[in-house]
CSV table of N, CA and C in Angstrom, one decimal:
chain,number,residue,atom,x,y,z
A,14,MET,N,9.7,36.9,-4.1
A,14,MET,CA,10.6,35.7,-4.6
A,14,MET,C,10.6,34.2,-3.6
A,15,LEU,N,9.7,33.0,-3.8
A,15,LEU,CA,10.0,31.7,-3.1
A,15,LEU,C,10.2,31.0,-2.9
A,16,ALA,N,10.8,30.3,-2.4
A,16,ALA,CA,12.0,28.9,-1.4
A,16,ALA,C,12.0,28.0,-2.6
A,17,PRO,N,12.5,27.5,-3.7
A,17,PRO,CA,12.5,26.6,-4.3
A,17,PRO,C,11.9,25.3,-3.8
A,18,ALA,N,12.3,25.0,-2.3
A,18,ALA,CA,11.1,24.1,-1.7
A,18,ALA,C,9.5,24.7,-1.2
A,19,ARG,N,9.4,25.5,-1.1
A,19,ARG,CA,8.3,26.0,-1.0
A,19,ARG,C,7.4,26.0,-2.2
A,20,ILE,N,8.0,26.4,-3.5
A,20,ILE,CA,7.1,25.9,-4.6
A,20,ILE,C,6.9,24.3,-5.1
A,21,VAL,N,8.4,23.6,-4.6
A,21,VAL,CA,7.9,21.9,-5.0
A,21,VAL,C,6.7,21.1,-4.0
A,22,LEU,N,7.0,22.0,-2.6
A,22,LEU,CA,5.5,21.5,-1.8
A,22,LEU,C,4.2,22.1,-2.0
A,23,GLN,N,4.2,23.1,-3.1
A,23,GLN,CA,3.0,23.6,-3.2
A,23,GLN,C,2.8,23.5,-4.6
A,24,GLN,N,3.8,22.8,-5.4
A,24,GLN,CA,2.9,22.5,-6.9
A,24,GLN,C,2.9,20.6,-5.9
A,25,ALA,N,3.2,19.9,-5.4
A,25,ALA,CA,3.0,18.5,-5.0
A,25,ALA,C,0.9,18.5,-4.2
A,26,SER,N,0.7,19.8,-3.7
A,26,SER,CA,0.0,19.7,-3.1
A,26,SER,C,-1.3,19.8,-4.3
A,27,LEU,N,-0.7,21.0,-5.0
A,27,LEU,CA,-1.9,21.3,-6.0
A,27,LEU,C,-2.4,20.0,-7.2
A,28,THR,N,-1.2,19.1,-7.7
A,28,THR,CA,-1.0,17.7,-8.6
A,28,THR,C,-2.6,17.0,-7.1
A,29,ASN,N,-1.9,16.9,-6.2
A,29,ASN,CA,-2.5,15.6,-5.8
A,29,ASN,C,-4.1,16.1,-5.1
A,30,ALA,N,-3.9,17.0,-4.9
A,30,ALA,CA,-5.7,17.6,-5.2
A,30,ALA,C,-6.5,17.8,-6.3
A,31,ALA,N,-5.5,18.0,-7.4
A,31,ALA,CA,-5.9,17.9,-8.8
A,31,ALA,C,-6.5,16.1,-8.7
A,32,LEU,N,-5.8,15.5,-8.9
A,32,LEU,CA,-5.7,14.5,-8.9
A,32,LEU,C,-6.6,13.4,-8.3
A,33,GLY,N,-7.0,14.3,-7.0
A,33,GLY,CA,-7.9,13.2,-6.0
A,33,GLY,C,-7.3,12.5,-5.5
A,34,HIS,N,-5.9,12.0,-5.5
A,34,HIS,CA,-4.9,10.8,-5.0
A,34,HIS,C,-3.3,11.5,-4.9
A,35,GLU,N,-2.6,10.2,-3.8
A,35,GLU,CA,-1.9,10.9,-4.1
A,35,GLU,C,-0.5,9.9,-4.6
A,36,ASN,N,-0.7,9.2,-5.7
A,36,ASN,CA,0.2,8.1,-6.3
A,36,ASN,C,1.2,8.3,-6.4
A,37,LEU,N,1.3,9.8,-7.0
A,37,LEU,CA,2.8,10.4,-7.5
A,37,LEU,C,3.8,10.4,-5.9
A,38,GLY,N,3.1,10.3,-4.9
A,38,GLY,CA,3.5,11.0,-3.5
A,38,GLY,C,3.4,11.8,-2.6
A,39,PRO,N,3.1,10.9,-1.3
A,39,PRO,CA,2.8,12.1,-0.3
A,39,PRO,C,3.8,13.5,-0.6
A,40,LEU,N,3.0,14.6,-0.2
A,40,LEU,CA,4.2,15.7,0.3
A,40,LEU,C,3.5,17.0,1.0
A,41,SER,N,3.1,17.3,1.6
A,41,SER,CA,2.8,18.5,2.0
A,41,SER,C,3.5,19.2,3.5
A,42,GLU,N,3.4,20.3,3.4
A,42,GLU,CA,4.2,21.0,5.1
A,42,GLU,C,3.7,20.8,6.2
A,43,ALA,N,2.1,20.4,5.8
A,43,ALA,CA,1.5,19.9,7.9
A,43,ALA,C,2.2,18.8,8.0
A,44,HIS,N,2.5,17.5,6.7
A,44,HIS,CA,2.4,16.2,6.8
A,44,HIS,C,3.6,15.3,6.7
A,45,GLY,N,4.3,15.9,5.8
A,45,GLY,CA,6.0,15.9,5.4
A,45,GLY,C,5.5,14.8,4.0
A,46,PHE,N,5.7,13.6,4.3
A,46,PHE,CA,5.9,12.6,3.6
A,46,PHE,C,5.0,11.7,3.6
A,47,ILE,N,4.3,11.6,5.1
A,47,ILE,CA,3.1,11.0,5.0
A,47,ILE,C,1.5,11.6,4.6
A,48,SER,N,0.9,10.4,4.0
A,48,SER,CA,0.0,10.8,3.5
A,48,SER,C,-1.2,12.2,4.1
A,49,ALA,N,-1.8,13.0,3.8
A,49,ALA,CA,-2.3,13.8,4.5
A,49,ALA,C,-3.7,14.0,5.1
A,50,ARG,N,-4.4,12.3,4.4
A,50,ARG,CA,-5.6,12.0,4.4
A,50,ARG,C,-5.5,10.7,5.2
A,51,PRO,N,-5.8,10.0,5.8
A,51,PRO,CA,-5.6,8.2,5.9
A,51,PRO,C,-5.8,7.4,5.2
A,52,PRO,N,-4.9,6.5,5.3
A,52,PRO,CA,-4.6,5.8,3.6
A,52,PRO,C,-6.3,5.3,3.9
A,53,ILE,N,-6.5,4.9,2.6
A,53,ILE,CA,-7.4,3.2,2.5
A,53,ILE,C,-7.3,2.2,3.2
A,54,VAL,N,-8.2,1.5,3.4
A,54,VAL,CA,-8.4,0.4,4.9
A,54,VAL,C,-8.4,-0.8,3.5
A,55,ASP,N,-9.5,-0.4,3.3
A,55,ASP,CA,-10.4,-1.6,2.2
A,55,ASP,C,-10.2,-1.6,0.5
A,56,LEU,N,-9.9,-2.6,0.2
A,56,LEU,CA,-10.6,-2.9,-1.2
A,56,LEU,C,-11.5,-2.8,-2.3
A,57,PRO,N,-12.4,-2.4,-3.1
A,57,PRO,CA,-12.9,-3.0,-3.0
A,57,PRO,C,-13.6,-4.4,-3.5
A,58,PRO,N,-14.1,-5.1,-3.7
A,58,PRO,CA,-14.5,-6.3,-4.4
A,58,PRO,C,-14.4,-6.5,-6.0
A,59,PRO,N,-13.5,-7.0,-6.1
A,59,PRO,CA,-13.1,-8.4,-5.5
A,59,PRO,C,-11.5,-8.7,-4.8
A,60,PHE,N,-11.0,-7.3,-5.3
A,60,PHE,CA,-9.7,-7.0,-4.2
A,60,PHE,C,-9.7,-6.5,-2.8
A,61,ASP,N,-10.8,-7.2,-2.6
A,61,ASP,CA,-10.9,-7.3,-0.6
A,61,ASP,C,-10.3,-8.1,-0.3
A,62,ALA,N,-10.1,-9.4,-1.6
A,62,ALA,CA,-9.3,-11.1,-1.0
A,62,ALA,C,-8.3,-10.9,-0.7
A,63,TRP,N,-7.2,-9.2,-1.0
A,63,TRP,CA,-6.1,-9.3,-0.7
A,63,TRP,C,-5.8,-8.4,0.8
A,64,THR,N,-7.1,-7.8,1.0
A,64,THR,CA,-6.6,-7.0,2.1
A,64,THR,C,-7.3,-7.7,3.2
A,65,GLU,N,-8.0,-8.7,3.0
A,65,GLU,CA,-8.2,-10.2,4.2
A,65,GLU,C,-7.2,-10.6,4.0
A,66,ALA,N,-6.6,-11.3,3.1
A,66,ALA,CA,-5.7,-12.2,3.1
A,66,ALA,C,-4.6,-11.3,4.3
A,67,ALA,N,-4.0,-9.9,3.6
A,67,ALA,CA,-3.5,-9.2,4.1
A,67,ALA,C,-3.4,-9.1,6.2
A,68,ALA,N,-4.1,-8.7,6.7
A,68,ALA,CA,-4.9,-8.7,7.7
A,68,ALA,C,-5.2,-10.1,8.6
A,69,ALA,N,-4.5,-10.8,8.0
A,69,ALA,CA,-4.2,-12.4,8.2
A,69,ALA,C,-2.9,-13.2,8.2
A,70,LEU,N,-1.9,-12.0,8.0
A,70,LEU,CA,-1.0,-12.2,7.7
A,70,LEU,C,-0.2,-13.0,9.1
A,71,PRO,N,0.2,-11.8,10.6
A,71,PRO,CA,0.3,-12.1,11.9
A,71,PRO,C,-0.2,-13.6,11.9
A,72,GLU,N,-1.5,-13.7,11.7
A,72,GLU,CA,-1.7,-15.5,12.0
A,72,GLU,C,-1.1,-16.4,11.0
A,73,LEU,N,-0.7,-16.2,9.1
A,73,LEU,CA,-0.5,-17.1,9.0
A,73,LEU,C,1.5,-17.5,8.5
A,74,CYS,N,1.7,-16.3,8.7
A,74,CYS,CA,3.0,-16.1,9.4
A,74,CYS,C,3.4,-16.9,10.5
A,75,ASP,N,2.9,-16.9,11.9
A,75,ASP,CA,3.4,-17.8,12.7
A,75,ASP,C,2.6,-19.3,12.4
A,76,THR,N,1.7,-19.7,12.2
A,76,THR,CA,1.6,-20.9,11.6
A,76,THR,C,2.2,-21.7,10.4
A,77,LEU,N,2.7,-20.9,9.8
A,77,LEU,CA,3.4,-20.6,8.4
A,77,LEU,C,2.2,-21.2,7.4
A,78,ARG,N,1.2,-20.8,7.5
A,78,ARG,CA,0.5,-21.2,6.3
A,78,ARG,C,0.0,-20.1,5.4
A,79,LEU,N,1.3,-19.5,5.6
A,79,LEU,CA,1.3,-18.4,4.2
A,79,LEU,C,1.2,-19.0,3.2
A,80,ARG,N,2.3,-19.6,2.3
A,80,ARG,CA,1.8,-19.6,1.2
A,80,ARG,C,1.1,-20.7,0.6
A,81,ARG,N,0.1,-21.5,1.9
A,81,ARG,CA,-1.2,-22.7,0.6
A,81,ARG,C,-1.7,-21.0,0.9
A,82,ALA,N,-1.9,-20.9,1.8
A,82,ALA,CA,-3.4,-19.6,1.8
A,82,ALA,C,-2.7,-18.8,0.7
A,83,LEU,N,-2.1,-17.6,0.7
A,83,LEU,CA,-1.4,-17.0,-1.0
A,83,LEU,C,-1.5,-17.7,-2.3
A,84,ASP,N,-1.5,-18.9,-2.2
A,84,ASP,CA,-1.8,-19.6,-3.4
A,84,ASP,C,-2.8,-19.8,-4.1
A,85,ALA,N,-3.7,-20.1,-2.8
A,85,ALA,CA,-5.3,-20.0,-2.7
A,85,ALA,C,-5.5,-19.0,-3.2
A,86,LEU,N,-5.4,-17.7,-3.3
A,86,LEU,CA,-6.2,-16.6,-3.8
A,86,LEU,C,-5.9,-16.1,-5.3
A,87,PRO,N,-7.7,-16.0,-5.7
A,87,PRO,CA,-8.1,-15.7,-6.9
A,87,PRO,C,-6.5,-14.6,-8.5
A,88,ARG,N,-7.0,-15.3,-8.8
A,88,ARG,CA,-6.1,-14.7,-9.7
A,88,ARG,C,-6.8,-12.8,-10.2
A,89,LEU,N,-6.6,-11.7,-10.1
A,89,LEU,CA,-6.9,-10.3,-10.3
A,89,LEU,C,-6.0,-10.1,-11.1
A,90,GLU,N,-7.0,-8.7,-11.6
A,90,GLU,CA,-6.5,-7.8,-12.3
A,90,GLU,C,-6.6,-6.9,-12.2
A,91,PRO,N,-6.1,-5.7,-11.8
A,91,PRO,CA,-6.1,-4.9,-11.5
A,91,PRO,C,-6.3,-3.5,-12.6
A,92,SER,N,-7.1,-3.8,-13.4
A,92,SER,CA,-6.8,-2.6,-14.5
A,92,SER,C,-7.5,-1.5,-14.1
A,93,PRO,N,-7.0,-0.3,-14.8
A,93,PRO,CA,-8.3,0.6,-15.0
A,93,PRO,C,-9.7,1.2,-14.8
A,94,GLU,N,-10.4,0.1,-15.1
A,94,GLU,CA,-11.6,-0.3,-15.4
A,94,GLU,C,-11.5,-1.1,-14.7
A,95,ARG,N,-11.4,-1.6,-13.9
A,95,ARG,CA,-11.7,-2.8,-13.1
A,95,ARG,C,-11.3,-2.1,-11.1
A,96,LEU,N,-10.3,-1.5,-10.9
A,96,LEU,CA,-9.6,-0.8,-9.7
A,96,LEU,C,-9.3,0.2,-9.8
A,97,PRO,N,-10.0,1.0,-9.5
A,97,PRO,CA,-9.9,3.0,-9.4
A,97,PRO,C,-8.5,3.3,-9.0
A,98,ASP,N,-7.6,4.7,-9.8
A,98,ASP,CA,-6.7,5.3,-8.8
A,98,ASP,C,-6.5,5.0,-7.6
A,99,ARG,N,-7.6,6.2,-7.1
A,99,ARG,CA,-7.7,6.4,-5.7
A,99,ARG,C,-7.4,4.8,-4.8
A,100,TYR,N,-7.0,3.9,-4.9
A,100,TYR,CA,-7.1,2.2,-4.2
A,100,TYR,C,-5.4,1.9,-4.7
A,101,LEU,N,-4.8,2.8,-5.6
A,101,LEU,CA,-3.4,1.8,-6.6
A,101,LEU,C,-2.6,1.6,-5.2
A,102,MET,N,-3.1,2.7,-4.1
A,102,MET,CA,-1.7,2.7,-3.2
A,102,MET,C,-1.8,2.0,-2.2
A,103,ARG,N,-2.7,1.9,-1.7
A,103,ARG,CA,-3.0,0.6,-0.6
A,103,ARG,C,-2.8,-0.9,-1.5
A,104,ALA,N,-3.5,-1.1,-3.0
A,104,ALA,CA,-3.5,-2.5,-3.8
A,104,ALA,C,-2.1,-2.7,-3.6
A,105,ALA,N,-0.8,-1.5,-3.7
A,105,ALA,CA,0.2,-1.5,-4.0
A,105,ALA,C,1.4,-2.0,-2.7
A,106,SER,N,0.4,-1.7,-1.5
A,106,SER,CA,1.1,-1.0,-0.4
A,106,SER,C,0.7,-3.4,-0.2
A,107,VAL,N,-0.5,-3.2,0.1
A,107,VAL,CA,-0.7,-4.5,0.0
A,107,VAL,C,-0.3,-6.1,-0.3
A,108,ILE,N,-0.6,-5.8,-1.7
A,108,ILE,CA,0.2,-7.1,-2.6
A,108,ILE,C,2.2,-6.7,-2.3
A,109,GLY,N,2.7,-5.7,-2.0
A,109,GLY,CA,3.3,-5.6,-1.5
A,109,GLY,C,4.2,-6.4,-0.1
A,110,LEU,N,3.8,-6.5,0.8
A,110,LEU,CA,3.8,-7.2,1.4
A,110,LEU,C,3.3,-8.8,1.7
A,111,LEU,N,2.4,-8.8,1.0
A,111,LEU,CA,1.9,-10.5,1.4
A,111,LEU,C,3.0,-11.1,0.3
A,112,VAL,N,3.3,-10.2,-1.2
A,112,VAL,CA,4.9,-11.0,-1.9
A,112,VAL,C,5.9,-11.2,-0.9
A,113,GLN,N,6.5,-10.3,-0.4
A,113,GLN,CA,7.1,-9.9,0.5
A,113,GLN,C,7.5,-11.1,1.4
A,114,ALA,N,5.6,-11.5,2.4
A,114,ALA,CA,6.3,-12.6,3.2
A,114,ALA,C,5.9,-13.9,2.9
A,115,TYR,N,5.5,-13.9,1.4
A,115,TYR,CA,5.5,-15.3,0.6
A,115,TYR,C,6.9,-15.3,0.5
A,116,TYR,N,7.8,-14.9,0.1
A,116,TYR,CA,9.5,-15.0,0.1
A,116,TYR,C,10.0,-15.1,1.5
A,117,ASN,N,10.0,-14.1,2.0
A,117,ASN,CA,11.1,-14.3,3.3
A,117,ASN,C,10.6,-14.5,4.3
A,118,ILE,N,9.1,-15.1,5.0
A,118,ILE,CA,8.6,-15.7,6.3
A,118,ILE,C,9.4,-16.9,6.8
A,119,GLU,N,8.7,-17.9,5.5
A,119,GLU,CA,9.2,-19.3,5.5
A,119,GLU,C,11.4,-19.5,5.5
A,120,THR,N,11.8,-20.5,5.8
A,120,THR,CA,13.6,-20.2,5.4
A,120,THR,C,13.8,-21.0,4.1
A,121,ILE,N,12.9,-21.6,3.7
A,121,ILE,CA,13.7,-22.5,2.5
A,121,ILE,C,12.4,-21.5,1.5
A,122,PRO,N,13.4,-20.8,0.6
A,122,PRO,CA,12.4,-20.4,-0.6
A,122,PRO,C,11.5,-21.1,-1.2
A,123,PRO,N,11.2,-20.5,-2.0
A,123,PRO,CA,9.3,-21.0,-2.6
A,123,PRO,C,9.6,-21.4,-3.8
A,124,ALA,N,9.3,-22.8,-4.5
A,124,ALA,CA,9.4,-23.5,-5.8
A,124,ALA,C,9.1,-22.5,-7.2
A,125,ARG,N,8.3,-21.3,-6.7
A,125,ARG,CA,8.2,-20.8,-8.0
A,125,ARG,C,7.2,-19.3,-7.2
A,126,GLU,N,7.1,-18.4,-8.1
A,126,GLU,CA,6.6,-17.8,-7.7
A,126,GLU,C,4.4,-17.3,-7.7
A,127,PRO,N,4.2,-16.5,-6.5
A,127,PRO,CA,3.0,-16.5,-6.6
A,127,PRO,C,2.4,-15.9,-7.1
A,128,ALA,N,2.0,-16.6,-9.0
A,128,ALA,CA,2.0,-16.3,-10.1
A,128,ALA,C,0.8,-14.9,-9.7
A,129,ALA,N,-0.4,-15.2,-9.4
A,129,ALA,CA,-1.1,-14.6,-8.9
A,129,ALA,C,-1.4,-12.8,-8.1
A,130,LEU,N,-0.5,-13.1,-6.9
A,130,LEU,CA,-0.2,-11.7,-6.8
A,130,LEU,C,0.9,-11.4,-7.6
A,131,VAL,N,2.3,-11.6,-8.1
A,131,VAL,CA,3.2,-11.2,-8.9
A,131,VAL,C,2.1,-10.2,-10.2
A,132,ASP,N,1.5,-11.0,-10.7
A,132,ASP,CA,0.8,-10.5,-11.9
A,132,ASP,C,-0.4,-9.4,-11.4
A,133,ALA,N,-0.6,-9.4,-10.5
A,133,ALA,CA,-1.2,-8.3,-10.1
A,133,ALA,C,-0.3,-6.3,-9.8
A,134,TRP,N,1.1,-7.6,-9.3
A,134,TRP,CA,1.5,-6.5,-8.9
A,134,TRP,C,2.7,-6.0,-9.7
A,135,ARG,N,3.0,-7.1,-10.5
A,135,ARG,CA,3.0,-5.9,-12.3
A,135,ARG,C,2.0,-5.1,-12.7
A,136,THR,N,0.8,-5.8,-12.7
A,136,THR,CA,0.4,-4.7,-12.9
A,136,THR,C,0.4,-2.7,-12.8
A,137,LEU,N,0.4,-3.0,-11.4
A,137,LEU,CA,0.4,-2.1,-10.2
A,137,LEU,C,1.2,-0.8,-10.1
A,138,ALA,N,3.2,-1.6,-10.8
A,138,ALA,CA,3.8,-0.9,-11.1
A,138,ALA,C,3.3,-0.9,-12.1
A,139,TRP,N,3.1,-1.2,-13.1
A,139,TRP,CA,2.9,-0.3,-14.6
A,139,TRP,C,1.8,0.7,-14.5
A,140,ARG,N,1.0,0.7,-13.7
A,140,ARG,CA,-0.2,2.2,-13.8
A,140,ARG,C,0.1,3.1,-12.7
A,141,LEU,N,1.3,3.1,-11.8
A,141,LEU,CA,1.9,3.9,-10.9
A,141,LEU,C,3.2,4.4,-11.2
A,142,ASP,N,3.7,3.6,-12.3
A,142,ASP,CA,4.9,4.4,-13.2
A,142,ASP,C,5.8,4.4,-12.6
A,143,ARG,N,6.5,2.6,-12.4
A,143,ARG,CA,7.3,2.3,-11.3
A,143,ARG,C,8.3,0.8,-12.1
A,144,PRO,N,9.2,0.8,-11.6
A,144,PRO,CA,9.3,-0.3,-12.4
A,144,PRO,C,8.9,-1.8,-11.3
A,145,ARG,N,9.0,-2.5,-12.6
A,145,ARG,CA,8.1,-3.8,-11.7
A,145,ARG,C,9.4,-4.6,-10.2
A,146,TRP,N,8.1,-4.9,-9.7
A,146,TRP,CA,8.4,-5.7,-8.6
A,146,TRP,C,9.1,-4.6,-7.0
A,147,THR,N,9.0,-3.8,-7.3
A,147,THR,CA,8.9,-2.6,-6.3
A,147,THR,C,8.2,-2.6,-5.2
A,148,MET,N,9.0,-2.5,-3.8
A,148,MET,CA,7.6,-2.1,-2.4
A,148,MET,C,8.6,-1.1,-2.1
A,149,SER,N,8.3,0.0,-2.3
A,149,SER,CA,8.9,1.9,-2.3
A,149,SER,C,8.4,1.4,-0.8
A,150,THR,N,9.2,2.6,0.1
A,150,THR,CA,8.8,3.2,1.2
A,150,THR,C,7.1,3.9,1.4
A,151,ASN,N,7.0,4.5,0.7
A,151,ASN,CA,6.1,4.7,0.3
A,151,ASN,C,4.4,3.4,0.8
A,152,ASP,N,4.7,2.2,0.2
A,152,ASP,CA,4.0,1.4,0.2
A,152,ASP,C,3.7,1.0,1.7
A,153,PHE,N,5.5,0.5,2.2
A,153,PHE,CA,5.4,-0.2,3.7
A,153,PHE,C,5.5,0.5,4.5
A,154,VAL,N,5.3,2.3,4.8
A,154,VAL,CA,4.9,3.4,5.8
A,154,VAL,C,4.1,4.1,5.7
A,155,PHE,N,4.7,4.7,4.3
A,155,PHE,CA,3.9,6.4,4.1
A,155,PHE,C,1.9,6.1,4.1
A,156,HIS,N,2.0,4.9,3.6
A,156,HIS,CA,0.7,4.6,2.8
A,156,HIS,C,0.4,3.2,4.1
A,157,ASN,N,1.1,3.1,4.8
A,157,ASN,CA,0.4,1.9,5.7
A,157,ASN,C,0.5,2.2,7.3
A,158,TRP,N,-0.5,2.9,7.3
A,158,TRP,CA,-0.7,3.3,8.9
A,158,TRP,C,-2.5,4.0,9.0
A,159,ARG,N,-3.0,4.1,9.9
A,159,ARG,CA,-3.9,4.2,10.5
A,159,ARG,C,-4.3,5.3,11.8
A,160,LEU,N,-5.2,5.4,11.7
A,160,LEU,CA,-5.3,6.7,12.9
A,160,LEU,C,-6.6,5.8,14.1
A,161,VAL,N,-5.5,5.7,15.8
A,161,VAL,CA,-5.7,4.9,16.2
A,161,VAL,C,-7.5,5.9,17.4
A,162,ASP,N,-7.3,7.0,17.3
A,162,ASP,CA,-8.6,8.2,17.7
A,162,ASP,C,-8.5,9.5,16.2
A,163,PRO,N,-9.2,9.0,15.1
A,163,PRO,CA,-9.6,9.7,14.6
A,163,PRO,C,-9.5,11.4,15.3
A,164,GLY,N,-10.8,11.1,15.9
A,164,GLY,CA,-11.2,11.9,16.8
A,164,GLY,C,-10.3,13.3,17.7
A,165,ASP,N,-8.6,12.3,17.9
A,165,ASP,CA,-7.9,13.2,18.4
A,165,ASP,C,-8.1,14.8,18.0
A,166,PRO,N,-7.8,15.8,19.0
A,166,PRO,CA,-7.5,16.7,18.7
A,166,PRO,C,-6.1,17.2,18.1
A,167,ASP,N,-5.0,16.3,17.7
A,167,ASP,CA,-3.8,16.2,16.9
A,167,ASP,C,-3.9,15.2,16.6
A,168,PRO,N,-4.2,14.5,16.1
A,168,PRO,CA,-4.2,13.2,15.4
A,168,PRO,C,-2.9,13.0,15.0
A,169,MET,N,-2.1,14.0,14.4
A,169,MET,CA,-0.6,13.3,13.4
A,169,MET,C,0.4,12.8,14.2
A,170,ARG,N,0.2,12.6,15.6
A,170,ARG,CA,1.2,11.7,16.2
A,170,ARG,C,1.9,10.8,16.5
A,171,VAL,N,2.6,10.0,16.6
A,171,VAL,CA,3.2,8.5,16.9
A,171,VAL,C,2.3,7.5,17.5
A,172,GLU,N,1.7,8.6,18.4
A,172,GLU,CA,1.3,7.6,19.8
A,172,GLU,C,-0.7,7.1,19.2
A,173,ASN,N,-0.4,8.5,18.0
A,173,ASN,CA,-2.4,7.8,17.2
A,173,ASN,C,-2.0,7.3,16.2
A,174,LEU,N,-0.4,6.6,16.0
A,174,LEU,CA,-1.0,6.2,14.5
A,174,LEU,C,-1.1,4.5,14.6
A,175,ARG,N,-1.2,3.6,14.0
A,175,ARG,CA,-1.0,1.8,14.0
A,175,ARG,C,-0.6,1.5,12.8
A,176,LEU,N,0.2,0.5,12.4
A,176,LEU,CA,0.1,-0.1,11.2
A,176,LEU,C,-1.2,-0.8,10.1
A,177,LEU,N,-1.4,-0.2,9.5
A,177,LEU,CA,-2.8,-0.9,8.9
A,177,LEU,C,-2.4,-2.4,8.2
A,178,THR,N,-1.3,-2.7,8.2
A,178,THR,CA,-0.7,-4.2,8.0
A,178,THR,C,0.4,-4.8,8.3
A,179,SER,N,0.6,-5.5,8.7
A,179,SER,CA,2.1,-5.8,9.7
A,179,SER,C,2.0,-7.5,9.0
A,180,VAL,N,3.4,-7.4,9.7
A,180,VAL,CA,4.4,-9.1,9.2
A,180,VAL,C,4.2,-9.6,10.5
């Protein structure tokens, strides 16, 4: 007889393998709550505008040009027809971090919400079956890393991990 925890681990692994993504949450014996595969880095066009903005976050925050830059982003609709499921976790991570930075980097609260980002975030939340305006631990930790040396014989060590998107 299998322990209940073992059954949950097996079901999670089988479900994620069948779906071809970990949008329901990563869970495995080997990696815990960290994705078994490195998270997707880039989003396909035109959604790559989001990852480009995320890559620029440290500079935009340092120079306090963040809101201007994010207000200039195009309005993009991450519908199922335009953004495949396998990109949802990266998109949610990027949008969540961009919106959090928009609200929290400058000391004066914004006069309005960044409509292009918030509308996209609502759609992503709907597609991931989350409450709207939710940035989860999956978004800023478990799906926000990259391997420094993918060829390392034991790559999943803290020393070999870096943040994908840093604020």
